[in-house]
mmCIF file of N, CA and C in Angstrom:
data_model
loop_
_atom_site.group_PDB
_atom_site.id
_atom_site.type_symbol
_atom_site.label_atom_id
_atom_site.label_comp_id
_atom_site.label_asym_id
_atom_site.label_seq_id
_atom_site.Cartn_x
_atom_site.Cartn_y
_atom_site.Cartn_z
ATOM 1 N N UNK A 8 26.832 51.171 58.108
ATOM 2 C CA UNK A 8 25.421 51.533 57.041
ATOM 3 C C UNK A 8 24.434 50.970 57.446
ATOM 4 N N UNK A 9 23.227 52.002 56.866
ATOM 5 C CA UNK A 9 21.563 50.648 57.298
ATOM 6 C C UNK A 9 20.774 50.930 57.127
ATOM 7 N N UNK A 10 20.042 49.612 56.709
ATOM 8 C CA UNK A 10 19.095 48.607 56.061
ATOM 9 C C UNK A 10 18.657 49.276 54.102
ATOM 10 N N UNK A 11 18.270 50.163 55.201
ATOM 11 C CA UNK A 11 17.752 51.392 54.142
ATOM 12 C C UNK A 11 19.364 51.512 53.248
ATOM 13 N N UNK A 12 19.857 52.115 53.650
ATOM 14 C CA UNK A 12 21.279 52.726 52.547
ATOM 15 C C UNK A 12 21.751 51.521 51.670
ATOM 16 N N UNK A 13 21.242 50.065 52.589
ATOM 17 C CA UNK A 13 21.588 49.043 51.249
ATOM 18 C C UNK A 13 21.182 48.376 50.278
ATOM 19 N N UNK A 14 20.081 49.136 50.501
ATOM 20 C CA UNK A 14 18.986 49.435 49.804
ATOM 21 C C UNK A 14 18.736 49.836 48.392
ATOM 22 N N UNK A 15 19.498 51.426 48.912
ATOM 23 C CA UNK A 15 19.542 52.383 48.152
ATOM 24 C C UNK A 15 20.763 52.037 46.712
ATOM 25 N N UNK A 16 21.080 51.244 46.783
ATOM 26 C CA UNK A 16 22.131 50.785 46.759
ATOM 27 C C UNK A 16 22.211 49.954 44.672
ATOM 28 N N UNK A 17 20.971 49.333 45.076
ATOM 29 C CA UNK A 17 20.459 48.537 44.001
ATOM 30 C C UNK A 17 19.333 49.225 43.358
ATOM 31 N N UNK A 18 18.955 50.490 43.954
ATOM 32 C CA UNK A 18 17.595 51.109 43.149
ATOM 33 C C UNK A 18 17.768 51.484 41.623
ATOM 34 N N UNK A 19 18.668 51.037 41.576
ATOM 35 C CA UNK A 19 18.757 53.112 40.187
ATOM 36 C C UNK A 19 18.080 52.258 39.107
ATOM 37 N N UNK A 20 17.778 50.847 38.538
ATOM 38 C CA UNK A 20 16.887 50.514 38.226
ATOM 39 C C UNK A 20 15.521 50.328 38.449
ATOM 40 N N UNK A 21 15.654 50.138 39.795
ATOM 41 C CA UNK A 21 13.820 49.355 40.378
ATOM 42 C C UNK A 21 13.180 50.356 40.211
ATOM 43 N N UNK A 22 11.360 49.753 39.172
ATOM 44 C CA UNK A 22 11.031 50.942 39.578
ATOM 45 C C UNK A 22 9.613 49.763 40.670
ATOM 46 N N UNK A 23 8.621 51.046 41.519
ATOM 47 C CA UNK A 23 8.314 50.354 42.762
ATOM 48 C C UNK A 23 7.077 49.633 41.498
ATOM 49 N N UNK A 24 6.713 49.001 42.228
ATOM 50 C CA UNK A 24 5.001 47.956 41.658
ATOM 51 C C UNK A 24 4.371 47.258 42.892
ATOM 52 N N UNK A 25 3.800 47.524 43.041
ATOM 53 C CA UNK A 25 2.039 46.791 43.445
ATOM 54 C C UNK A 25 2.331 45.222 44.144
ATOM 55 N N UNK A 26 3.498 45.142 42.789
ATOM 56 C CA UNK A 26 2.775 43.427 43.747
ATOM 57 C C UNK A 26 4.166 43.182 44.705
ATOM 58 N N UNK A 27 4.512 44.453 45.457
ATOM 59 C CA UNK A 27 5.504 44.193 46.307
ATOM 60 C C UNK A 27 4.439 44.486 47.691
ATOM 61 N N UNK A 28 4.986 44.105 49.041
ATOM 62 C CA UNK A 28 4.528 44.913 50.378
ATOM 63 C C UNK A 28 5.283 46.389 49.927
ATOM 64 N N UNK A 29 3.513 47.137 50.292
ATOM 65 C CA UNK A 29 4.259 48.560 49.761
ATOM 66 C C UNK A 29 4.753 49.375 50.852
ATOM 67 N N UNK A 30 5.582 50.258 50.427
ATOM 68 C CA UNK A 30 6.515 51.000 51.372
ATOM 69 C C UNK A 30 7.953 49.563 51.917
ATOM 70 N N UNK A 31 8.360 48.861 51.199
ATOM 71 C CA UNK A 31 9.279 47.511 52.045
ATOM 72 C C UNK A 31 10.478 49.105 52.189
ATOM 73 N N UNK A 32 11.367 48.829 52.087
ATOM 74 C CA UNK A 32 13.269 48.720 52.246
ATOM 75 C C UNK A 32 12.909 49.377 51.040
ATOM 76 N N UNK A 33 13.340 49.196 49.687
ATOM 77 C CA UNK A 33 13.578 48.737 47.830
ATOM 78 C C UNK A 33 12.738 50.434 48.122
ATOM 79 N N UNK A 34 11.211 50.516 48.736
ATOM 80 C CA UNK A 34 10.690 51.202 47.835
ATOM 81 C C UNK A 34 10.636 52.289 48.564
ATOM 82 N N UNK A 35 10.956 52.682 50.223
ATOM 83 C CA UNK A 35 11.432 54.014 50.491
ATOM 84 C C UNK A 35 12.368 54.370 50.144
ATOM 85 N N UNK A 36 13.815 53.308 50.005
ATOM 86 C CA UNK A 36 15.201 53.318 49.516
ATOM 87 C C UNK A 36 14.809 54.844 48.096
ATOM 88 N N UNK A 37 13.800 53.435 47.255
ATOM 89 C CA UNK A 37 13.832 54.609 45.880
ATOM 90 C C UNK A 37 13.418 56.039 45.994
ATOM 91 N N UNK A 38 11.791 56.331 47.232
ATOM 92 C CA UNK A 38 11.404 57.652 47.180
ATOM 93 C C UNK A 38 12.321 57.946 47.736
ATOM 94 N N UNK A 39 12.990 57.698 48.776
ATOM 95 C CA UNK A 39 14.444 58.877 48.944
ATOM 96 C C UNK A 39 15.389 59.631 48.613
ATOM 97 N N UNK A 40 15.940 58.663 47.685
ATOM 98 C CA UNK A 40 16.787 59.009 45.870
ATOM 99 C C UNK A 40 16.194 59.953 45.437
ATOM 100 N N UNK A 41 15.595 59.583 45.440
ATOM 101 C CA UNK A 41 14.385 60.879 44.260
ATOM 102 C C UNK A 41 13.605 61.623 44.608
ATOM 103 N N UNK A 42 13.262 62.337 45.933
ATOM 104 C CA UNK A 42 13.637 62.816 46.610
ATOM 105 C C UNK A 42 14.702 63.931 47.219
ATOM 106 N N UNK A 43 15.820 63.454 47.460
ATOM 107 C CA UNK A 43 17.326 63.346 47.611
ATOM 108 C C UNK A 43 17.109 64.414 46.601
ATOM 109 N N UNK A 44 17.370 63.812 45.129
ATOM 110 C CA UNK A 44 18.239 63.983 43.870
ATOM 111 C C UNK A 44 16.712 65.583 43.554
ATOM 112 N N UNK A 45 15.365 65.071 44.493
ATOM 113 C CA UNK A 45 14.888 66.377 43.647
ATOM 114 C C UNK A 45 15.187 67.759 43.940
ATOM 115 N N UNK A 46 15.660 67.415 45.124
ATOM 116 C CA UNK A 46 16.312 68.328 46.182
ATOM 117 C C UNK A 46 16.838 68.499 45.990
ATOM 118 N N UNK A 47 18.662 68.696 45.734
ATOM 119 C CA UNK A 47 19.854 68.425 45.349
ATOM 120 C C UNK A 47 19.452 69.616 43.840
ATOM 121 N N UNK A 48 18.614 68.720 42.823
ATOM 122 C CA UNK A 48 18.044 69.893 41.489
ATOM 123 C C UNK A 48 17.988 71.480 41.869
ATOM 124 N N UNK A 49 16.496 71.136 42.246
ATOM 125 C CA UNK A 49 16.631 72.414 43.225
ATOM 126 C C UNK A 49 16.852 73.351 43.315
ATOM 127 N N UNK A 50 17.996 72.687 44.764
ATOM 128 C CA UNK A 50 19.106 74.039 45.888
ATOM 129 C C UNK A 50 20.198 74.083 43.867
ATOM 130 N N UNK A 51 21.174 73.361 43.110
ATOM 131 C CA UNK A 51 21.484 73.868 41.715
ATOM 132 C C UNK A 51 21.394 75.377 41.407
ATOM 133 N N UNK A 52 19.789 74.887 41.062
ATOM 134 C CA UNK A 52 19.068 76.440 40.379
ATOM 135 C C UNK A 52 18.855 77.006 41.108
ATOM 136 N N UNK A 53 18.686 76.966 42.685
ATOM 137 C CA UNK A 53 18.736 78.690 42.607
ATOM 138 C C UNK A 53 20.409 78.654 43.438
ATOM 139 N N UNK A 54 21.525 78.040 42.620
ATOM 140 C CA UNK A 54 22.601 78.619 43.111
ATOM 141 C C UNK A 54 22.812 79.679 41.867
ATOM 142 N N UNK A 55 22.684 78.876 40.852
ATOM 143 C CA UNK A 55 22.371 79.243 39.711
ATOM 144 C C UNK A 55 21.762 80.921 39.201
ATOM 145 N N UNK A 56 20.731 81.058 39.877
ATOM 146 C CA UNK A 56 20.152 82.709 40.301
ATOM 147 C C UNK A 56 20.963 83.166 40.848
ATOM 148 N N UNK A 57 21.215 83.237 42.811
ATOM 149 C CA UNK A 57 22.475 83.769 43.574
ATOM 150 C C UNK A 57 23.094 84.381 41.657
ATOM 151 N N UNK A 58 23.533 83.701 41.654
ATOM 152 C CA UNK A 58 24.424 84.435 40.280
ATOM 153 C C UNK A 58 24.097 84.471 39.448
ATOM 154 N N UNK A 59 23.719 84.736 38.606
ATOM 155 C CA UNK A 59 22.781 85.522 38.210
ATOM 156 C C UNK A 59 22.601 86.712 37.999
ATOM 157 N N UNK A 60 21.854 86.708 39.405
ATOM 158 C CA UNK A 60 21.525 88.183 39.924
ATOM 159 C C UNK A 60 22.037 88.941 40.785
ATOM 160 N N UNK A 61 23.543 88.452 40.535
ATOM 161 C CA UNK A 61 25.215 89.637 41.475
ATOM 162 C C UNK A 61 25.215 89.875 39.862
ATOM 163 N N UNK A 62 25.181 89.217 38.748
ATOM 164 C CA UNK A 62 25.646 89.507 37.925
ATOM 165 C C UNK A 62 25.200 89.915 36.176
ATOM 166 N N UNK A 63 23.509 90.400 36.876
ATOM 167 C CA UNK A 63 22.641 91.246 36.432
ATOM 168 C C UNK A 63 22.757 92.794 37.129
ATOM 169 N N UNK A 64 23.409 93.497 37.946
ATOM 170 C CA UNK A 64 23.602 94.281 38.852
ATOM 171 C C UNK A 64 23.487 95.927 37.722
ATOM 172 N N UNK A 65 23.678 95.502 36.803
ATOM 173 C CA UNK A 65 24.226 96.803 35.494
ATOM 174 C C UNK A 65 22.894 97.490 35.972
ATOM 175 N N UNK A 66 23.458 98.942 35.650
ATOM 176 C CA UNK A 66 21.376 99.453 35.249
ATOM 177 C C UNK A 66 21.576 100.303 33.655
ATOM 178 N N UNK A 67 20.247 99.257 33.045
ATOM 179 C CA UNK A 67 20.089 100.114 31.579
ATOM 180 C C UNK A 67 19.411 101.147 31.649
ATOM 181 N N UNK A 68 19.822 102.520 30.554
ATOM 182 C CA UNK A 68 19.961 103.001 30.878
ATOM 183 C C UNK A 68 18.439 103.668 29.745
ATOM 184 N N UNK A 69 18.208 102.295 29.326
ATOM 185 C CA UNK A 69 17.011 102.235 28.436
ATOM 186 C C UNK A 69 15.171 102.097 29.933
ATOM 187 N N UNK A 70 15.087 102.399 29.633
ATOM 188 C CA UNK A 70 13.716 102.319 30.922
ATOM 189 C C UNK A 70 13.211 101.086 30.767
ATOM 190 N N UNK A 71 12.509 100.722 29.307
ATOM 191 C CA UNK A 71 12.238 99.585 28.592
ATOM 192 C C UNK A 71 13.228 98.026 29.360
ATOM 193 N N UNK A 72 14.120 98.377 28.865
ATOM 194 C CA UNK A 72 15.745 97.144 29.602
ATOM 195 C C UNK A 72 15.033 97.380 30.739
ATOM 196 N N UNK A 73 15.161 98.390 31.718
ATOM 197 C CA UNK A 73 14.946 98.428 32.684
ATOM 198 C C UNK A 73 14.181 97.203 33.350
ATOM 199 N N UNK A 74 12.524 98.042 32.921
ATOM 200 C CA UNK A 74 11.538 97.802 33.493
ATOM 201 C C UNK A 74 11.462 95.665 32.933
ATOM 202 N N UNK A 75 12.604 95.833 31.642
ATOM 203 C CA UNK A 75 11.992 94.363 31.306
ATOM 204 C C UNK A 75 13.209 93.164 32.864
ATOM 205 N N UNK A 76 14.291 93.925 32.550
ATOM 206 C CA UNK A 76 15.226 93.166 33.960
ATOM 207 C C UNK A 76 14.290 92.589 34.780
ATOM 208 N N UNK A 77 13.796 93.927 35.861
ATOM 209 C CA UNK A 77 13.196 94.099 36.837
ATOM 210 C C UNK A 77 12.259 93.101 36.686
ATOM 211 N N UNK A 78 11.867 92.733 35.523
ATOM 212 C CA UNK A 78 10.476 92.180 35.728
ATOM 213 C C UNK A 78 10.436 90.159 35.755
ATOM 214 N N UNK A 79 11.832 90.709 34.657
ATOM 215 C CA UNK A 79 12.475 89.067 34.552
ATOM 216 C C UNK A 79 13.392 88.548 36.397
ATOM 217 N N UNK A 80 13.783 90.019 37.178
ATOM 218 C CA UNK A 80 14.640 88.943 38.557
ATOM 219 C C UNK A 80 13.161 88.936 39.655
ATOM 220 N N UNK A 81 11.778 89.262 39.456
ATOM 221 C CA UNK A 81 10.365 89.391 40.538
ATOM 222 C C UNK A 81 10.468 87.658 39.930
ATOM 223 N N UNK A 82 10.070 87.553 38.849
ATOM 224 C CA UNK A 82 9.528 86.170 38.633
ATOM 225 C C UNK A 82 10.367 85.511 38.900
ATOM 226 N N UNK A 83 11.633 85.361 38.539
ATOM 227 C CA UNK A 83 12.834 84.177 38.772
ATOM 228 C C UNK A 83 12.405 84.321 41.181
ATOM 229 N N UNK A 84 13.206 85.511 41.021
ATOM 230 C CA UNK A 84 12.326 85.914 43.018
ATOM 231 C C UNK A 84 10.841 84.953 43.197
ATOM 232 N N UNK A 85 10.005 84.890 43.114
ATOM 233 C CA UNK A 85 9.589 83.851 42.814
ATOM 234 C C UNK A 85 9.578 83.034 42.362
ATOM 235 N N UNK A 86 10.063 82.166 41.997
ATOM 236 C CA UNK A 86 10.034 81.065 41.628
ATOM 237 C C UNK A 86 11.807 80.568 42.359
ATOM 238 N N UNK A 87 11.590 80.805 42.343
ATOM 239 C CA UNK A 87 12.274 80.931 44.221
ATOM 240 C C UNK A 87 12.080 80.352 45.110
ATOM 241 N N UNK A 88 11.645 81.221 45.502
ATOM 242 C CA UNK A 88 10.558 80.573 47.098
ATOM 243 C C UNK A 88 9.292 80.529 46.633
ATOM 244 N N UNK A 89 8.537 79.745 45.645
ATOM 245 C CA UNK A 89 8.377 78.701 45.206
ATOM 246 C C UNK A 89 8.916 77.265 45.752
ATOM 247 N N UNK A 90 10.045 77.112 44.917
ATOM 248 C CA UNK A 90 11.000 76.299 44.816
ATOM 249 C C UNK A 90 11.005 75.928 47.095
ATOM 250 N N UNK A 91 12.275 77.722 47.710
ATOM 251 C CA UNK A 91 11.939 77.117 48.738
ATOM 252 C C UNK A 91 10.703 76.307 49.981
ATOM 253 N N UNK A 92 10.118 76.987 48.934
ATOM 254 C CA UNK A 92 8.181 76.333 49.720
ATOM 255 C C UNK A 92 8.370 74.569 49.429
ATOM 256 N N UNK A 93 8.915 74.394 48.554
ATOM 257 C CA UNK A 93 8.997 72.574 48.376
ATOM 258 C C UNK A 93 10.437 72.558 48.851
ATOM 259 N N UNK A 94 11.498 72.784 48.392
ATOM 260 C CA UNK A 94 11.802 72.499 49.677
ATOM 261 C C UNK A 94 11.601 72.024 51.520
ATOM 262 N N UNK A 95 10.649 72.114 51.309
ATOM 263 C CA UNK A 95 10.581 72.027 52.710
ATOM 264 C C UNK A 95 9.413 70.731 53.338
ATOM 265 N N UNK A 96 8.995 71.490 51.954
ATOM 266 C CA UNK A 96 7.863 69.752 51.861
ATOM 267 C C UNK A 96 8.370 68.709 51.941
ATOM 268 N N UNK A 97 9.935 69.093 50.587
ATOM 269 C CA UNK A 97 10.905 68.014 51.015
ATOM 270 C C UNK A 97 11.432 67.034 51.957
ATOM 271 N N UNK A 98 11.381 68.218 52.996
ATOM 272 C CA UNK A 98 12.267 68.148 53.761
ATOM 273 C C UNK A 98 10.865 67.203 54.275
ATOM 274 N N UNK A 99 9.247 67.583 54.655
ATOM 275 C CA UNK A 99 8.907 66.804 55.576
ATOM 276 C C UNK A 99 8.618 65.556 55.613
ATOM 277 N N UNK A 100 8.375 65.362 53.672
ATOM 278 C CA UNK A 100 8.297 63.939 52.518
ATOM 279 C C UNK A 100 9.197 62.683 53.354
ATOM 280 N N UNK A 101 10.707 63.448 53.535
ATOM 281 C CA UNK A 101 12.138 62.486 54.424
ATOM 282 C C UNK A 101 12.341 62.109 55.846
ATOM 283 N N UNK A 102 11.315 63.144 56.268
ATOM 284 C CA UNK A 102 11.380 62.766 57.295
ATOM 285 C C UNK A 102 10.269 62.034 58.093
ATOM 286 N N UNK A 103 8.848 61.130 56.849
ATOM 287 C CA UNK A 103 7.776 60.963 57.392
ATOM 288 C C UNK A 103 8.695 59.469 56.258
ATOM 289 N N UNK A 104 9.012 59.459 55.871
ATOM 290 C CA UNK A 104 10.306 58.885 55.686
ATOM 291 C C UNK A 104 11.315 57.100 56.669
ATOM 292 N N UNK A 105 11.797 58.689 58.173
ATOM 293 C CA UNK A 105 12.224 58.460 58.716
ATOM 294 C C UNK A 105 11.377 57.853 60.153
ATOM 295 N N UNK A 106 10.006 58.805 59.857
ATOM 296 C CA UNK A 106 9.406 57.970 60.649
ATOM 297 C C UNK A 106 8.139 56.867 60.338
ATOM 298 N N UNK A 107 8.887 56.425 59.624
ATOM 299 C CA UNK A 107 8.089 55.187 59.082
ATOM 300 C C UNK A 107 5.924 55.667 58.378
ATOM 301 N N UNK A 108 6.267 56.985 58.670
ATOM 302 C CA UNK A 108 4.694 57.352 58.205
ATOM 303 C C UNK A 108 4.891 57.761 56.428
ATOM 304 N N UNK A 109 5.165 57.810 55.568
ATOM 305 C CA UNK A 109 5.316 57.911 54.201
ATOM 306 C C UNK A 109 4.777 57.000 54.077
ATOM 307 N N UNK A 110 3.985 57.741 52.597
ATOM 308 C CA UNK A 110 3.402 56.820 51.842
ATOM 309 C C UNK A 110 1.880 56.827 52.229
ATOM 310 N N UNK A 111 1.688 57.176 53.696
ATOM 311 C CA UNK A 111 -0.025 56.482 53.903
ATOM 312 C C UNK A 111 -0.374 57.936 54.126
ATOM 313 N N UNK A 112 -1.574 58.356 53.690
ATOM 314 C CA UNK A 112 -2.692 59.645 53.872
ATOM 315 C C UNK A 112 -2.784 59.540 55.354
ATOM 316 N N UNK A 113 -2.654 61.116 55.113
ATOM 317 C CA UNK A 113 -2.530 62.183 56.640
ATOM 318 C C UNK A 113 -4.415 61.930 57.244
ATOM 319 N N UNK A 114 -5.244 61.514 56.344
ATOM 320 C CA UNK A 114 -6.224 61.638 56.903
ATOM 321 C C UNK A 114 -6.611 60.002 57.343
ATOM 322 N N UNK A 115 -7.100 59.674 55.741
ATOM 323 C CA UNK A 115 -7.574 57.931 56.868
ATOM 324 C C UNK A 115 -6.342 57.444 56.943
ATOM 325 N N UNK A 116 -5.110 57.012 57.044
ATOM 326 C CA UNK A 116 -3.983 56.100 57.881
ATOM 327 C C UNK A 116 -3.400 55.537 56.220
ATOM 328 N N UNK A 117 -4.090 55.306 55.519
ATOM 329 C CA UNK A 117 -4.573 54.656 54.601
ATOM 330 C C UNK A 117 -3.128 54.771 53.515
ATOM 331 N N UNK A 118 -2.623 53.863 52.536
ATOM 332 C CA UNK A 118 -1.194 53.655 51.596
ATOM 333 C C UNK A 118 -2.310 54.083 51.286
ATOM 334 N N UNK A 119 -0.805 55.606 49.412
ATOM 335 C CA UNK A 119 -1.472 56.510 48.823
ATOM 336 C C UNK A 119 -0.669 56.116 47.558
ATOM 337 N N UNK A 120 -1.756 55.919 46.729
ATOM 338 C CA UNK A 120 -1.393 54.392 45.617
ATOM 339 C C UNK A 120 0.392 55.683 45.200
ATOM 340 N N UNK A 121 0.807 53.822 44.238
ATOM 341 C CA UNK A 121 2.777 54.146 43.765
ATOM 342 C C UNK A 121 1.757 55.501 43.008
ATOM 343 N N UNK A 122 1.113 54.729 41.562
ATOM 344 C CA UNK A 122 1.405 56.104 40.582
ATOM 345 C C UNK A 122 1.547 57.112 41.581
ATOM 346 N N UNK A 123 0.674 58.183 42.337
ATOM 347 C CA UNK A 123 0.280 58.993 42.863
ATOM 348 C C UNK A 123 1.685 59.624 43.612
ATOM 349 N N UNK A 124 2.656 58.748 44.729
ATOM 350 C CA UNK A 124 3.821 59.531 45.187
ATOM 351 C C UNK A 124 4.396 59.010 44.028
ATOM 352 N N UNK A 125 4.372 58.582 43.101
ATOM 353 C CA UNK A 125 5.479 58.979 41.581
ATOM 354 C C UNK A 125 5.776 60.241 41.240
ATOM 355 N N UNK A 126 3.857 60.522 40.518
ATOM 356 C CA UNK A 126 3.738 61.555 39.835
ATOM 357 C C UNK A 126 3.975 63.056 41.045
ATOM 358 N N UNK A 127 3.787 62.951 42.223
ATOM 359 C CA UNK A 127 3.916 63.829 43.928
ATOM 360 C C UNK A 127 4.594 63.103 44.669
ATOM 361 N N UNK A 128 5.752 63.290 44.416
ATOM 362 C CA UNK A 128 6.267 62.367 45.704
ATOM 363 C C UNK A 128 6.159 62.864 47.077
ATOM 364 N N UNK A 129 5.517 64.207 47.588
ATOM 365 C CA UNK A 129 6.008 64.804 48.631
ATOM 366 C C UNK A 129 4.368 64.714 49.047
ATOM 367 N N UNK A 130 3.326 64.187 48.335
ATOM 368 C CA UNK A 130 2.645 63.923 48.570
ATOM 369 C C UNK A 130 1.711 63.854 50.225
ATOM 370 N N UNK A 131 0.391 63.815 50.715
ATOM 371 C CA UNK A 131 0.252 63.468 51.817
ATOM 372 C C UNK A 131 -1.092 62.837 52.637
ATOM 373 N N UNK A 132 -2.168 63.018 51.061
ATOM 374 C CA UNK A 132 -3.150 62.428 50.771
ATOM 375 C C UNK A 132 -3.465 61.538 49.830
ATOM 376 N N UNK A 133 -4.549 60.743 50.673
ATOM 377 C CA UNK A 133 -4.698 59.902 49.277
ATOM 378 C C UNK A 133 -5.524 60.943 48.123
ATOM 379 N N UNK A 134 -5.379 59.954 46.488
ATOM 380 C CA UNK A 134 -6.531 61.022 45.782
ATOM 381 C C UNK A 134 -7.705 61.431 46.664
ATOM 382 N N UNK A 135 -8.450 60.602 46.461
ATOM 383 C CA UNK A 135 -9.827 61.006 47.228
ATOM 384 C C UNK A 135 -9.663 61.365 48.168
ATOM 385 N N UNK A 136 -9.159 61.439 49.079
ATOM 386 C CA UNK A 136 -8.493 62.345 50.400
ATOM 387 C C UNK A 136 -8.501 64.262 50.237
ATOM 388 N N UNK A 137 -8.043 64.295 48.907
ATOM 389 C CA UNK A 137 -6.976 65.606 47.938
ATOM 390 C C UNK A 137 -8.889 65.898 47.675
ATOM 391 N N UNK A 138 -8.768 64.782 47.311
ATOM 392 C CA UNK A 138 -10.385 65.609 46.001
ATOM 393 C C UNK A 138 -11.512 66.052 47.773
ATOM 394 N N UNK A 139 -12.066 65.868 48.367
ATOM 395 C CA UNK A 139 -12.445 65.545 49.232
ATOM 396 C C UNK A 139 -11.340 67.350 49.961
ATOM 397 N N UNK A 140 -10.532 66.974 50.072
ATOM 398 C CA UNK A 140 -9.834 67.983 51.075
ATOM 399 C C UNK A 140 -10.559 69.476 49.794
ATOM 400 N N UNK A 141 -10.314 69.329 48.473
ATOM 401 C CA UNK A 141 -10.373 70.546 47.662
ATOM 402 C C UNK A 141 -11.589 71.284 47.369
ATOM 403 N N UNK A 142 -13.173 70.196 47.268
ATOM 404 C CA UNK A 142 -14.304 70.489 47.740
ATOM 405 C C UNK A 142 -14.667 71.573 48.596
ATOM 406 N N UNK A 143 -13.744 69.860 50.069
ATOM 407 C CA UNK A 143 -14.318 71.395 51.478
ATOM 408 C C UNK A 143 -13.692 73.122 50.833
ATOM 409 N N UNK A 144 -12.160 73.501 50.175
ATOM 410 C CA UNK A 144 -11.779 73.770 50.043
ATOM 411 C C UNK A 144 -13.021 75.037 49.235
ATOM 412 N N UNK A 145 -13.390 74.614 48.228
ATOM 413 C CA UNK A 145 -14.307 74.975 46.578
ATOM 414 C C UNK A 145 -15.465 75.697 47.936
ATOM 415 N N UNK A 146 -15.944 75.234 48.762
ATOM 416 C CA UNK A 146 -17.316 74.933 49.427
ATOM 417 C C UNK A 146 -16.894 76.414 49.621
ATOM 418 N N UNK A 147 -16.084 76.829 51.073
ATOM 419 C CA UNK A 147 -16.070 77.769 52.089
ATOM 420 C C UNK A 147 -15.534 78.589 51.414
ATOM 421 N N UNK A 148 -14.258 78.898 50.128
ATOM 422 C CA UNK A 148 -14.236 80.552 48.830
ATOM 423 C C UNK A 148 -15.557 80.016 49.140
ATOM 424 N N UNK A 149 -15.860 79.643 48.962
ATOM 425 C CA UNK A 149 -17.462 80.386 47.999
ATOM 426 C C UNK A 149 -18.468 81.425 49.124
ATOM 427 N N UNK A 150 -18.507 80.892 50.197
ATOM 428 C CA UNK A 150 -18.876 81.525 51.558
ATOM 429 C C UNK A 150 -19.145 83.297 51.066
#
């Protein structure tokens, strides 16, 4: 059992704090657990979607019902595609936990605030770096 795994056992009521060393074993275990639980929830939902889509293969004689059913199906598939992309971001965050770069801004190398990581565990940029990135995007989009 790794040190990170043994710490995970005691993190059920744990909440990361600025009063402790940044990205210590407890924080890493906490965020790893949070990411894995999030990924598991998404995968469970997607399994349910597959079951629902298979069950709804009936033909609706009414055109309005058919259109409504197709619209619902398209929305569900778009949602699943977005979640598929989110799973890849979660996997990237899990890799960063393993290589020791999780929690640090890709642009500046500075720590990303715990509040930001709590709200968006897949974050790769600090709030300031994200704002700069979005400003640059807006400027280039206006061209």
